[in-house]
Amino acid sequence: MRRKITFAVLAVCFLSLAACSDDNNDSSTSEPASVKKTEAVNYQDKVNQDVKSFRAFYSNKFPNVELTEFKDGVYAIDQATREQWLEIEEFPPYELSIDEGQEFFEAPFANGKSYRDCFKNVDQGIRQNYPFFDSASQQVVTLELAINQCRENNAEPALEYGMGELAAISAYIANLSREKVFDIKVPTKEAYTAYMSGKQFFYSKRGQLNFSCADCHLKIAGSNLRADVLSPAIGHPTGMPVYRSNWGELGTIGHRYRECNKNVRSEPLAYQSEAYRNLEFYQTIMSNGLAVNGPSSRK
Amino acid sequence: MATKIKIKVKAKEKKGIVKAKLLVKHPMESGMRKDKAGQLIPIHHLKEVKVDYKGETVFHGEFGTGVSKDPFVAFAFKGTAGDKFTVDAVDSKGNTGNVEVKIK
Amino acid sequence: MKLIKFTSIIIAVLFANSILAGPAEEAIEKADKTRLEAKARGFEWSTTSILLMKAKTALAAGDNALAEKLANQAQKEGENAIIQADYAQLHWQESIPL
Amino acid sequence: MNLSRRKFFINFGKGAGYLALVASLPQMAWAKWNQKAFTATNLDAAIKAKYGELPIVDSKEVNLKAPAIAENGAVVPVKVKSSLADVKSISLFVKDNPSPLTTTLNLGKNSLADIQIRIRMGKTSEVIAIVESGGKLHRASQQVKVTIGGCGG
C-alpha cells in the first residue's frame, strides 16, 4: 500500500515538474504564426522561402555539389563509396524488380480493368507528381497510396506497403518517370497544414536516442555515424523506391521511414500513416527541382 | 516444387568482344541466418551458371554462399553482334532457369 | 492534455488498487498505460514494449522483484517519451538551423 | 563426393539434416560444383580442394580490383583481369569468411580473363584471386576493410 501511495506522489511530483518546465518555456511560439493568418496568405510563397533556405543550408555545407546532384543521395557527397555505387548501378539488382513491377502493372484486375485505367499517363512519367495534396479527400496522396486506392476502386484487395509487389509496381512507375523534375505544390491552407505537420515531424526529436530527422540528415549530414556517412535530406525521396543491400530487397519510402525511426529507437508508425505521408510531402517539396531517379540502390 | 530462376542479361559487342552482364534473382541463403522465430533458414544458393555460344561453353560459374544476394557476374568472350547465346542456371535445390540472349 | 495525463495516471493507480494485484503487476499495468499514451502521441520508444515483455516474462517465472524493476524502467521510458512529445510540440521550430 | 557432403552436414550439426536431402536432389548433367572446395573452412584447404597441388605464384599479370573499404560487406564489387594466356579459371577467396571460396569462374578458349562479381564479406579480410593458367596458379590479393554499419546512411 505504501508503495502505491509513493507511486501516486511520484506521479504528481513528476507532473508538476513537467508543468513547471512547460510554464518556463511558454514564452516561445507554440505554433507556426503563419497558420493564424487570413486568406490573403500565399502559402506557396511561404513554402518557396522554406525551400530556398533549406537548399542554401546544403549549398553552404557542400559547396562543390550542384543542387541537382543531390538526387544521388549520400553518393553525391561521398566520393569513396560513389565508385562502388556506380559499379552496382551498372546493373543494379532493382532491374529485376522493375520487370516484375511491369508484369504486375499490366496484369488485368478481375473486373477486366487494370492499373493503366487509374494511371493513364504512366508512360509519360507520373512519379514526379507524387505525393500531392488532394483537395477532395483533404489529405496527402502518395504514389503507394494511389496504387492501393486504384486496387480498392477495382475491388481488389490492398497490397502490403513496404516491400514486395507494391514496391515493384512503384519501381516500374518511377522508372518510366526518370529525369522528370519534382515540382510539388502547396496551393491551399489545408495543404500548408499538412506541409507544416511534415515539417514538424522532420524537426522533432524522438526515440530513446532523441534524434530528429534533421539532426542526422541536415545538421550533421556528411558526417560519419559509426561507419556510415549520413545522407543529406535533400534528394531523399527522388530515388524511391530503393533497393538497399542491407535489406537485400526493394522497399518503399515508408519502409525506410520505419527503419529510420527504429534506428533512433522510436516505435515506427504505421505505413502510410498521416504523419509519414505528411513527412513525405514535406521532404519531396524540399527536393523540388530535382529529377526522379528511382528506383535506386543504396547500401 | 521447382521454381524457375529468373535471369536478366545484357550483352554488347564491341570490336569483336562481347561483354555480358548477368543478374540472377536469388536469395542466396547462407544457411547461417536465422528467421524472426530464431530458426535457421536452410541453405539455398545459386550453384552454377553455364553460358554456351556456338556450341562452346564460354563461361561456367560455380557459386557458393559467399556470393551476394541476387548474384551479379560479368564476363567477356569473342563473338559477333546479332548472334545468340544461352544461359542456364541451377541452384542448390535443383531449381533451374534459362534464357536465350541476343548480342547487341 | 496534462489534465488527461493526470487523470489517467490517477485512474490507473486507483484501478490497480482495486484489483488486489501485486506491486509488479500494478507496475506493469501502469507502465503499459503510459506507453500507450506515448504511442498515441507518436513518440513511443521501441525499447519500452521490450522491457514490458521481459517484465511479464519475469512475473510469469515468479521473479516479482525483477518484474517490478523492469516495469519501472518501462514507466520511466514512457514518461520520457511523453516529455519528448510535449517538448517537440512546443519547441520544434527552435531546432531549425536555417 | 557423397561422403564429404555427409561429413559436412554432420559437422554443421542438427537442422542441416534435411539440407542433405535437398542437396541430394538430382543435379543437372553439366554440374561439377566443387562441394569440398566450397565447404572448406580455411583458405589453404579450400585452395587445395579446388586445385590440388598446383604450384602457386604471386603474379603481376593478375589484376584484382576491390574497394579498400567496402561500403557494405553484403555487396562488395570485385573485378579480376589478367593478361595471361589460356586462362582456364578464376577463383575468388575471402580468407576470413566461414567458407573462403566464394566462386570459381571457368572460362573457355574464346573467353577473356575479364570478370566482375559481387561477393559477401563477413568482416575485414584479405581477398585473393587465383587465376589458373598454364598448369600454374597465379595469385593476387588485396585487403578489403569491412566496417560495422550505423544506420545505413
XYZ file of C-alpha atoms in Angstrom:
654
model
C 0.000 0.000 0.000
C 2.758 2.351 0.949
C 4.301 1.678 -2.403
C 1.144 2.656 -4.227
C 0.965 5.914 -2.406
C 4.566 6.560 -3.260
C 3.720 5.994 -6.903
C 0.867 8.424 -6.798
C 3.011 11.011 -5.067
C 5.772 10.463 -7.550
C 3.345 10.798 -10.410
C 2.056 14.087 -9.069
C 5.586 15.338 -8.486
C 6.552 14.354 -11.957
C 3.566 16.068 -13.469
C 4.145 19.268 -11.586
C 7.738 19.188 -12.729
C 6.639 18.785 -16.298
C 4.164 21.591 -15.809
C 6.908 23.816 -14.448
C 9.153 23.232 -17.366
C 6.282 23.929 -19.717
C 5.498 27.205 -17.998
C 9.088 28.281 -18.222
C 9.063 27.907 -21.936
C 5.666 29.190 -22.773
C 7.123 32.467 -23.947
C 8.260 30.830 -27.169
C 5.898 30.472 -30.103
C 3.929 27.316 -29.620
C 2.562 27.066 -33.123
C 3.530 28.408 -36.514
C 2.458 32.008 -36.638
C 1.588 31.648 -40.289
C -1.329 29.326 -39.634
C -3.224 32.102 -37.937
C -3.107 34.426 -40.955
C -6.098 35.271 -43.069
C -6.982 34.071 -46.543
C -4.755 36.531 -48.283
C -1.754 34.400 -47.376
C 0.089 32.917 -50.298
C 1.092 29.550 -48.926
C 3.176 28.648 -51.937
C 5.331 31.742 -51.317
C 5.949 30.703 -47.744
C 6.902 27.233 -48.869
C 9.177 28.602 -51.550
C 11.004 30.598 -48.896
C 11.478 27.419 -46.885
C 12.792 25.564 -49.900
C 15.225 28.359 -50.584
C 16.737 28.407 -47.116
C 16.773 24.613 -46.933
C 18.834 24.486 -50.109
C 21.083 27.305 -49.045
C 21.984 25.252 -45.985
C 23.187 22.331 -48.111
C 24.847 24.559 -50.686
C 26.891 26.136 -47.913
C 27.699 22.791 -46.391
C 28.606 21.128 -49.684
C 29.765 23.962 -51.961
C 31.121 21.551 -54.578
C 27.877 19.692 -55.096
C 25.449 21.032 -57.662
C 21.869 21.166 -56.469
C 20.627 18.619 -58.994
C 23.328 16.136 -57.957
C 21.727 15.670 -54.562
C 19.376 13.177 -56.190
C 22.166 10.611 -55.806
C 21.754 10.714 -52.049
C 24.835 10.042 -49.980
C 26.794 9.295 -53.153
C 26.543 12.949 -54.107
C 28.741 13.842 -51.152
C 30.855 10.751 -50.552
C 33.346 10.015 -53.306
C 34.753 6.904 -51.617
C 31.510 4.988 -51.827
C 30.315 6.624 -55.023
C 32.628 4.470 -57.100
C 31.249 1.224 -55.657
C 27.745 2.533 -56.090
C 28.344 3.369 -59.753
C 29.574 -0.175 -60.294
C 26.382 -1.545 -58.774
C 24.244 0.896 -60.756
C 25.754 -0.579 -63.952
C 23.418 -3.496 -63.449
C 21.506 -2.829 -60.270
C 19.511 -5.589 -58.573
C 16.355 -3.468 -58.750
C 16.179 -4.048 -62.503
C 14.629 -7.425 -61.770
C 12.016 -5.645 -59.656
C 11.199 -3.217 -62.459
C 10.427 -6.166 -64.738
C 8.296 -7.757 -62.042
C 6.559 -4.439 -61.464
C 5.706 -4.218 -65.145
C 4.157 -7.687 -65.069
C 2.055 -6.751 -62.046
C 1.136 -3.423 -63.592
C -0.059 -4.929 -66.831
C -1.944 -7.861 -65.333
C -5.681 -7.143 -65.569
C -7.858 -6.955 -62.457
C -10.749 -9.402 -62.021
C -13.101 -6.770 -63.450
C -11.090 -6.534 -66.653
C -9.618 -3.126 -65.891
C -6.005 -2.535 -64.936
C -3.680 -0.070 -63.278
C -3.461 1.725 -66.586
C -7.061 2.873 -66.148
C -6.006 4.623 -62.937
C -2.629 5.852 -64.163
C -3.370 6.867 -67.732
C -0.196 8.878 -68.287
C 2.161 6.339 -66.806
C 4.231 6.147 -69.974
C 4.838 9.887 -69.942
C 6.037 9.739 -66.346
C 3.907 10.412 -63.285
C 6.177 9.723 -60.328
C 7.167 13.387 -60.081
C 3.546 14.336 -59.324
C 3.515 12.386 -56.067
C 2.860 12.979 -53.267
C 0.255 15.688 -53.763
C -2.371 17.266 -51.560
C -5.750 16.019 -52.694
C -8.322 18.736 -52.163
C -11.233 16.302 -52.402
C -10.102 13.999 -49.598
C -8.136 16.752 -47.824
C -5.073 14.603 -47.410
C -1.695 13.877 -48.893
C -1.812 11.138 -51.516
C 1.420 9.255 -52.097
C 2.083 7.043 -55.094
C 1.825 3.937 -52.933
C -1.488 5.089 -51.503
C -2.757 5.821 -55.019
C -1.769 2.330 -56.152
C -3.813 0.771 -53.386
C -6.700 3.196 -53.955
C -6.698 2.048 -57.560
C -6.920 -1.546 -56.418
C -9.699 -0.853 -53.962
C -11.666 1.084 -56.561
C -11.447 -2.021 -58.704
C -12.494 -4.410 -55.956
C -9.003 -5.790 -55.486
C -7.538 -6.314 -52.015
C -4.953 -3.740 -50.950
C -1.311 -4.733 -51.189
C 1.052 -4.665 -48.264
C 3.021 -1.457 -48.044
C 6.732 -1.690 -47.588
C 8.181 -4.388 -49.771
C 7.181 -6.825 -52.445
C 4.540 -6.344 -55.128
C 3.598 -2.774 -54.276
C 7.228 -1.666 -54.151
C 7.831 -3.348 -57.522
C 4.884 -1.541 -59.133
C 6.119 1.714 -57.642
C 9.567 0.979 -59.104
C 8.126 0.365 -62.552
C 6.235 3.661 -62.448
C 9.267 5.563 -61.152
C 11.484 4.087 -63.827
C 9.159 5.405 -66.545
C 9.399 8.841 -64.930
C 13.159 9.177 -64.782
C 14.567 12.645 -65.467
C 11.171 14.220 -64.813
C 11.506 17.002 -62.285
C 9.625 17.191 -58.993
C 7.540 20.310 -58.501
C 5.046 19.610 -55.734
C 2.694 22.485 -54.972
C 1.137 23.742 -51.756
C -1.927 25.538 -53.057
C -4.205 25.845 -50.040
C -4.288 26.424 -46.341
C -5.115 22.757 -45.780
C -2.181 21.680 -47.908
C 0.012 24.046 -45.943
C -1.166 22.500 -42.689
C -0.157 19.069 -43.969
C 3.156 20.518 -45.091
C 3.773 22.075 -41.667
C 2.895 18.814 -39.962
C 5.527 17.067 -42.094
C 7.994 19.805 -41.293
C 7.292 19.448 -37.587
C 7.913 15.716 -37.797
C 11.194 16.360 -39.583
C 12.471 18.610 -36.799
C 11.046 16.719 -33.804
C 13.419 14.656 -31.719
C 12.129 11.216 -30.902
C 13.108 7.782 -29.671
C 15.394 6.719 -26.886
C 18.306 8.266 -28.769
C 16.465 11.591 -29.015
C 17.257 12.314 -32.666
C 15.153 14.138 -35.221
C 15.398 13.576 -38.987
C 17.081 16.978 -39.146
C 19.665 16.109 -36.502
C 21.221 13.452 -38.733
C 20.281 14.401 -42.265
C 20.505 18.182 -42.076
C 22.710 19.396 -39.245
C 25.404 16.730 -39.457
C 24.752 15.359 -42.949
C 28.037 14.206 -44.418
C 29.473 13.239 -41.034
C 30.073 9.672 -40.023
C 27.663 7.875 -37.778
C 29.737 4.843 -36.915
C 30.722 3.581 -40.351
C 28.015 5.334 -42.323
C 28.143 8.729 -43.951
C 24.874 10.471 -43.220
C 22.960 11.335 -46.356
C 21.559 14.815 -46.975
C 17.781 15.047 -46.621
C 17.571 16.865 -49.910
C 17.262 14.129 -52.517
C 15.880 11.508 -50.163
C 12.563 10.995 -51.941
C 13.816 11.187 -55.532
C 15.294 7.693 -55.616
C 12.349 5.850 -54.109
C 11.596 3.026 -54.011
C 15.045 1.866 -53.006
C 16.902 -1.434 -53.154
C 19.057 -1.475 -50.060
C 21.789 -4.060 -49.820
C 21.029 -4.181 -46.106
C 17.517 -5.321 -46.906
C 18.518 -7.327 -49.956
C 15.219 -6.139 -51.321
C 13.357 -3.231 -52.777
C 11.352 -1.143 -50.328
C 9.229 1.987 -50.291
C 9.982 5.281 -48.592
C 7.602 4.211 -45.828
C 9.771 1.211 -45.174
C 12.779 3.455 -44.866
C 10.954 5.841 -42.538
C 10.077 2.958 -40.281
C 13.661 1.750 -40.308
C 14.972 5.248 -39.542
C 12.584 5.528 -36.623
C 13.736 2.168 -35.324
C 17.345 3.306 -35.620
C 16.702 6.074 -33.114
C 14.763 3.549 -31.012
C 11.418 5.082 -31.685
C 8.476 2.781 -32.308
C 7.776 3.074 -36.044
C 4.420 4.440 -37.150
C 2.053 2.567 -39.443
C 2.752 2.515 -43.163
C 1.009 5.407 -44.880
C 0.024 6.915 -41.554
C -0.895 10.566 -41.874
C 2.354 11.578 -40.178
C 4.520 9.662 -42.652
C 2.557 10.891 -45.648
C 2.925 14.475 -44.467
C 6.623 13.908 -43.902
C 6.992 12.577 -47.432
C 5.065 15.605 -48.692
C 7.402 17.970 -46.862
C 10.549 16.113 -47.880
C 9.568 15.915 -51.516
C 8.829 19.633 -51.596
C 12.291 20.257 -50.163
C 13.582 18.249 -53.128
C 11.546 20.163 -55.724
C 13.687 20.847 -58.761
C 15.452 17.509 -58.547
C 14.776 14.758 -61.053
C 13.212 11.366 -60.436
C 15.953 8.744 -60.318
C 14.090 5.961 -58.628
C 14.274 3.158 -58.184
C 17.752 3.403 -56.769
C 20.276 1.281 -54.969
C 21.724 2.206 -51.609
C 23.835 0.382 -49.082
C 8.279 -27.715 -56.114
C 10.754 -26.312 -58.529
C 10.554 -22.635 -59.291
C 12.111 -21.086 -62.332
C 15.179 -18.995 -61.633
C 14.884 -15.510 -63.107
C 17.887 -14.337 -65.091
C 18.470 -10.968 -66.709
C 21.307 -10.499 -69.178
C 22.814 -7.558 -71.022
C 25.318 -8.322 -73.768
C 27.052 -5.875 -76.062
C 29.640 -6.462 -78.735
C 32.477 -4.040 -79.372
C 35.489 -4.772 -81.589
C 34.749 -8.489 -81.622
C 34.483 -8.735 -77.841
C 31.122 -9.438 -76.229
C 30.768 -8.033 -72.753
C 27.999 -9.806 -70.920
C 26.463 -8.864 -67.586
C 24.212 -11.198 -65.761
C 21.852 -10.698 -62.853
C 20.126 -13.652 -61.212
C 17.233 -13.333 -58.793
C 18.238 -15.489 -55.866
C 18.022 -15.240 -52.049
C 21.487 -16.819 -51.585
C 20.655 -18.083 -48.117
C 23.898 -18.953 -46.381
C 22.324 -21.452 -44.009
C 23.643 -19.401 -41.100
C 20.937 -16.787 -40.967
C 18.015 -17.065 -38.596
C 14.440 -16.076 -39.256
C 12.351 -13.999 -36.860
C 11.401 -17.092 -34.866
C 15.078 -17.868 -34.323
C 15.081 -20.838 -36.689
C 17.966 -21.311 -39.070
C 16.937 -20.565 -42.641
C 18.043 -23.562 -44.740
C 20.961 -23.047 -47.073
C 19.766 -22.173 -50.566
C 22.125 -20.729 -53.089
C 22.771 -20.429 -56.776
C 25.170 -23.190 -57.758
C 26.114 -22.927 -61.377
C 25.603 -20.760 -64.409
C 26.646 -22.021 -67.807
C 26.855 -19.899 -70.922
C 27.013 -21.523 -74.346
C 27.835 -19.736 -77.564
C 28.125 -21.504 -80.901
C 28.407 -24.936 -79.333
C 31.113 -23.918 -76.907
C 30.879 -23.183 -73.202
C 32.331 -19.697 -72.905
C 31.560 -19.282 -69.224
C 30.776 -21.665 -66.430
C 30.442 -20.109 -62.999
C 30.339 -22.057 -59.755
C 28.927 -20.118 -56.818
C 28.985 -20.588 -53.066
C 27.182 -18.747 -50.322
C 29.901 -16.090 -50.378
C 28.269 -14.531 -53.424
C 25.887 -11.621 -52.766
C 22.137 -11.963 -52.830
C 20.734 -11.522 -56.353
C 24.110 -12.519 -57.844
C 25.752 -10.325 -60.424
C 28.541 -11.519 -62.669
C 30.140 -10.019 -65.761
C 32.362 -11.789 -68.259
C 33.637 -11.386 -71.815
C 34.138 -13.560 -74.857
C 34.874 -13.305 -78.565
C 31.640 -13.035 -80.524
C 29.515 -11.154 -83.025
C 26.582 -8.785 -82.640
C 23.268 -10.314 -83.682
C 24.319 -13.795 -82.589
C 22.607 -15.553 -79.760
C 23.885 -17.387 -76.716
C 22.167 -19.353 -73.992
C 22.389 -19.060 -70.238
C 21.472 -21.949 -67.943
C 21.333 -21.750 -64.171
C 20.829 -24.290 -61.409
C 20.623 -23.789 -57.662
C 21.170 -25.963 -54.606
C 17.522 -27.010 -54.526
C 17.642 -28.177 -58.103
C 15.664 -25.189 -59.412
C 16.697 -24.189 -62.894
C 16.404 -21.218 -65.174
C 17.462 -20.467 -68.699
C 17.361 -17.630 -71.132
C 18.434 -17.007 -74.709
C 20.188 -13.728 -75.299
C 20.806 -11.767 -78.473
C 24.093 -9.898 -78.605
C 23.642 -6.194 -79.287
C -3.718 17.390 -22.135
C -1.988 17.499 -18.780
C -5.298 17.016 -17.101
C -5.953 13.893 -19.117
C -2.495 12.610 -18.347
C -3.001 13.327 -14.680
C -6.420 11.745 -14.568
C -5.311 8.689 -16.434
C -2.470 8.062 -14.043
C -4.715 8.580 -11.041
C -7.266 6.230 -12.553
C -4.523 3.758 -13.262
C -3.373 3.900 -9.667
C -6.899 3.601 -8.279
C -7.704 0.788 -10.629
C -4.555 -1.014 -9.717
C -5.506 -0.672 -6.057
C -8.906 -2.130 -6.617
C -7.847 -5.454 -8.024
C -5.616 -6.592 -5.228
C -2.763 -7.207 -7.611
C 0.856 -7.448 -6.522
C 3.160 -4.458 -6.954
C 4.819 -5.991 -10.015
C 1.529 -6.471 -11.798
C 0.489 -2.948 -10.936
C 3.763 -1.553 -12.168
C 3.399 -3.404 -15.457
C -0.135 -2.203 -15.952
C 0.767 1.368 -15.148
C 3.793 1.351 -17.449
C 1.724 -0.078 -20.268
C -0.788 2.740 -19.919
C 1.981 5.311 -20.041
C 3.434 3.559 -23.068
C 0.089 3.728 -24.861
C -0.166 7.396 -24.067
C 3.231 7.986 -25.656
C 2.181 5.843 -28.618
C -0.922 7.962 -29.140
C 1.394 10.944 -29.458
C 3.536 9.045 -31.989
C 6.528 9.148 -29.643
C 6.650 5.662 -28.148
C 10.157 4.316 -27.739
C 10.763 0.975 -29.382
C 12.557 -0.220 -26.274
C 9.575 0.160 -23.941
C 7.453 -2.751 -25.111
C 10.523 -4.985 -24.953
C 11.036 -4.030 -21.295
C 7.399 -4.751 -20.590
C 7.588 -8.092 -22.321
C 10.600 -9.008 -20.215
C 8.765 -7.831 -17.106
C 5.840 -10.086 -17.921
C 8.168 -12.999 -18.528
C 9.848 -12.389 -15.172
C 6.458 -12.184 -13.483
C 5.371 -15.443 -15.055
C 8.599 -17.003 -13.856
C 7.849 -15.823 -10.333
C 10.607 -13.204 -10.162
C 8.447 -10.360 -8.927
C 11.315 -8.101 -7.931
C 12.821 -8.199 -11.408
C 9.392 -7.792 -12.991
C 8.770 -4.671 -10.974
C 12.177 -3.248 -11.704
C 11.726 -3.718 -15.445
C 8.225 -2.302 -15.335
C 9.515 0.781 -13.543
C 12.145 1.227 -16.226
C 9.409 0.980 -18.841
C 7.362 3.518 -16.914
C 10.295 5.933 -16.891
C 10.740 5.481 -20.632
C 7.074 6.139 -21.244
C 7.253 9.303 -19.161
C 10.328 10.480 -21.008
C 8.678 9.830 -24.353
C 5.744 11.992 -23.320
C 8.088 14.754 -22.170
C 9.777 14.434 -25.545
C 6.438 14.780 -27.320
C 5.499 17.820 -25.242
C 8.856 19.397 -25.842
C 8.730 18.781 -29.594
C 5.242 20.233 -29.807
C 6.391 23.475 -28.210
C 9.944 23.843 -29.399
C 10.417 22.053 -32.705
C 10.855 25.279 -34.609
C 13.808 26.231 -32.445
C 15.836 23.397 -33.887
C 15.636 24.694 -37.439
C 19.170 25.870 -38.171
C 18.204 27.734 -41.318
C 31.731 -36.715 -53.040
C 28.765 -38.097 -51.177
C 30.888 -38.923 -48.203
C 32.359 -35.489 -47.879
C 28.955 -33.981 -48.320
C 27.600 -36.078 -45.488
C 30.548 -35.188 -43.316
C 29.920 -31.512 -43.934
C 26.362 -31.719 -42.779
C 27.256 -33.693 -39.720
C 29.799 -31.027 -38.919
C 27.168 -28.386 -39.186
C 25.008 -30.261 -36.754
C 21.304 -30.632 -36.405
C 18.928 -28.769 -38.587
C 21.190 -29.430 -41.500
C 19.862 -32.952 -41.809
C 17.105 -32.083 -44.171
C 19.532 -29.992 -46.150
C 21.333 -33.177 -47.065
C 18.068 -34.291 -48.569
C 17.862 -31.114 -50.585
C 21.445 -31.377 -51.704
C 20.998 -34.927 -52.900
C 18.293 -33.984 -55.387
C 19.222 -34.932 -58.928
C 21.625 -32.423 -60.388
C 21.912 -31.289 -63.956
C 24.254 -33.276 -66.094
C 26.781 -30.488 -66.546
C 27.016 -29.787 -62.855
C 30.509 -30.023 -61.453
C 30.150 -27.791 -58.431
C 33.085 -28.478 -56.158
C 31.427 -29.357 -52.862
C 34.651 -29.948 -50.997
C 36.245 -26.669 -52.031
C 33.128 -24.599 -51.360
C 32.652 -26.019 -47.891
C 36.280 -25.950 -46.755
C 36.594 -23.705 -43.739
C 40.107 -22.382 -44.202
C 41.894 -20.832 -47.113
C 44.596 -23.442 -47.652
C 42.152 -26.329 -47.512
C 39.853 -24.544 -49.945
C 42.643 -23.894 -52.443
C 43.870 -27.448 -52.131
C 40.391 -28.895 -52.547
C 39.910 -26.779 -55.613
C 43.271 -27.007 -57.309
C 45.131 -29.896 -55.697
C 48.882 -29.466 -55.608
C 49.296 -26.987 -58.472
C 52.113 -24.536 -57.710
C 51.096 -21.006 -56.696
C 52.961 -17.861 -57.705
C 52.197 -14.220 -56.972
C 51.649 -12.560 -60.285
C 51.552 -9.017 -61.550
C 49.630 -10.335 -64.501
C 46.616 -10.804 -62.285
C 44.821 -7.534 -61.767
C 42.460 -7.676 -58.798
C 40.329 -4.647 -58.125
C 38.293 -4.434 -54.946
C 37.385 -1.473 -52.754
C 39.811 -0.618 -49.943
C 36.819 -0.052 -47.689
C 33.681 -1.939 -48.584
C 30.586 0.187 -48.442
C 28.637 -2.836 -47.348
C 30.038 -6.282 -46.609
C 26.928 -7.834 -48.144
C 27.771 -6.453 -51.569
C 31.432 -5.999 -52.424
C 32.102 -5.450 -56.130
C 35.262 -7.214 -57.300
C 36.939 -7.214 -60.707
C 39.634 -9.553 -61.970
C 41.529 -9.167 -65.205
C 44.540 -10.989 -66.463
C 46.863 -10.736 -69.423
C 47.879 -14.375 -69.035
C 47.230 -16.633 -71.993
C 44.852 -19.569 -71.939
C 43.156 -18.888 -68.618
C 41.126 -21.896 -67.520
C 39.519 -20.499 -64.409
C 39.412 -17.605 -61.980
C 38.593 -18.264 -58.329
C 37.942 -15.740 -55.590
C 38.660 -16.457 -51.963
C 37.864 -14.389 -48.896
C 40.358 -15.557 -46.286
C 38.259 -14.826 -43.212
C 34.845 -15.891 -44.488
C 33.426 -19.053 -42.871
C 33.877 -20.700 -46.263
C 36.694 -18.865 -48.068
C 35.890 -19.952 -51.631
C 33.183 -17.661 -52.972
C 33.237 -18.505 -56.660
C 35.065 -20.272 -59.429
C 34.507 -18.925 -62.905
C 35.590 -21.388 -65.589
C 36.432 -19.928 -68.958
C 36.520 -21.341 -72.478
C 39.188 -20.815 -75.111
C 37.264 -17.921 -76.647
C 36.695 -16.223 -73.313
C 38.626 -13.297 -71.927
C 40.083 -13.208 -68.459
C 37.979 -10.217 -67.510
C 35.309 -10.785 -64.898
C 33.273 -8.911 -62.311
C 31.256 -10.274 -59.441
C 29.671 -9.068 -56.207
C 30.660 -11.001 -53.127
C 29.899 -11.117 -49.409
C 32.376 -10.470 -46.674
C 31.613 -11.134 -43.037
C 34.469 -8.978 -41.801
C 37.671 -7.266 -42.856
C 39.760 -9.767 -44.773
C 42.242 -10.438 -47.477
C 40.593 -11.139 -50.825
C 42.553 -13.485 -53.059
C 42.133 -14.000 -56.778
C 43.648 -17.135 -58.254
C 43.978 -17.432 -61.982
C 44.613 -20.905 -63.358
C 46.747 -20.832 -66.463
C 49.470 -22.984 -67.984
C 49.328 -25.564 -65.206
C 50.048 -22.940 -62.558
C 48.090 -20.799 -60.154
C 48.694 -17.062 -60.397
C 47.736 -15.099 -57.346
C 46.869 -11.513 -56.471
C 45.472 -10.356 -53.180
C 44.116 -7.266 -51.554
C 42.942 -6.264 -48.109
C 39.310 -5.124 -48.001
C 38.094 -3.398 -44.886
C 34.559 -4.108 -43.776
C 33.097 -1.703 -41.273
C 30.152 -2.182 -38.987
C 27.300 -0.090 -40.243
C 25.476 2.513 -38.212
C 22.113 3.167 -39.724
C 22.693 2.768 -43.450
C 23.346 6.477 -44.004
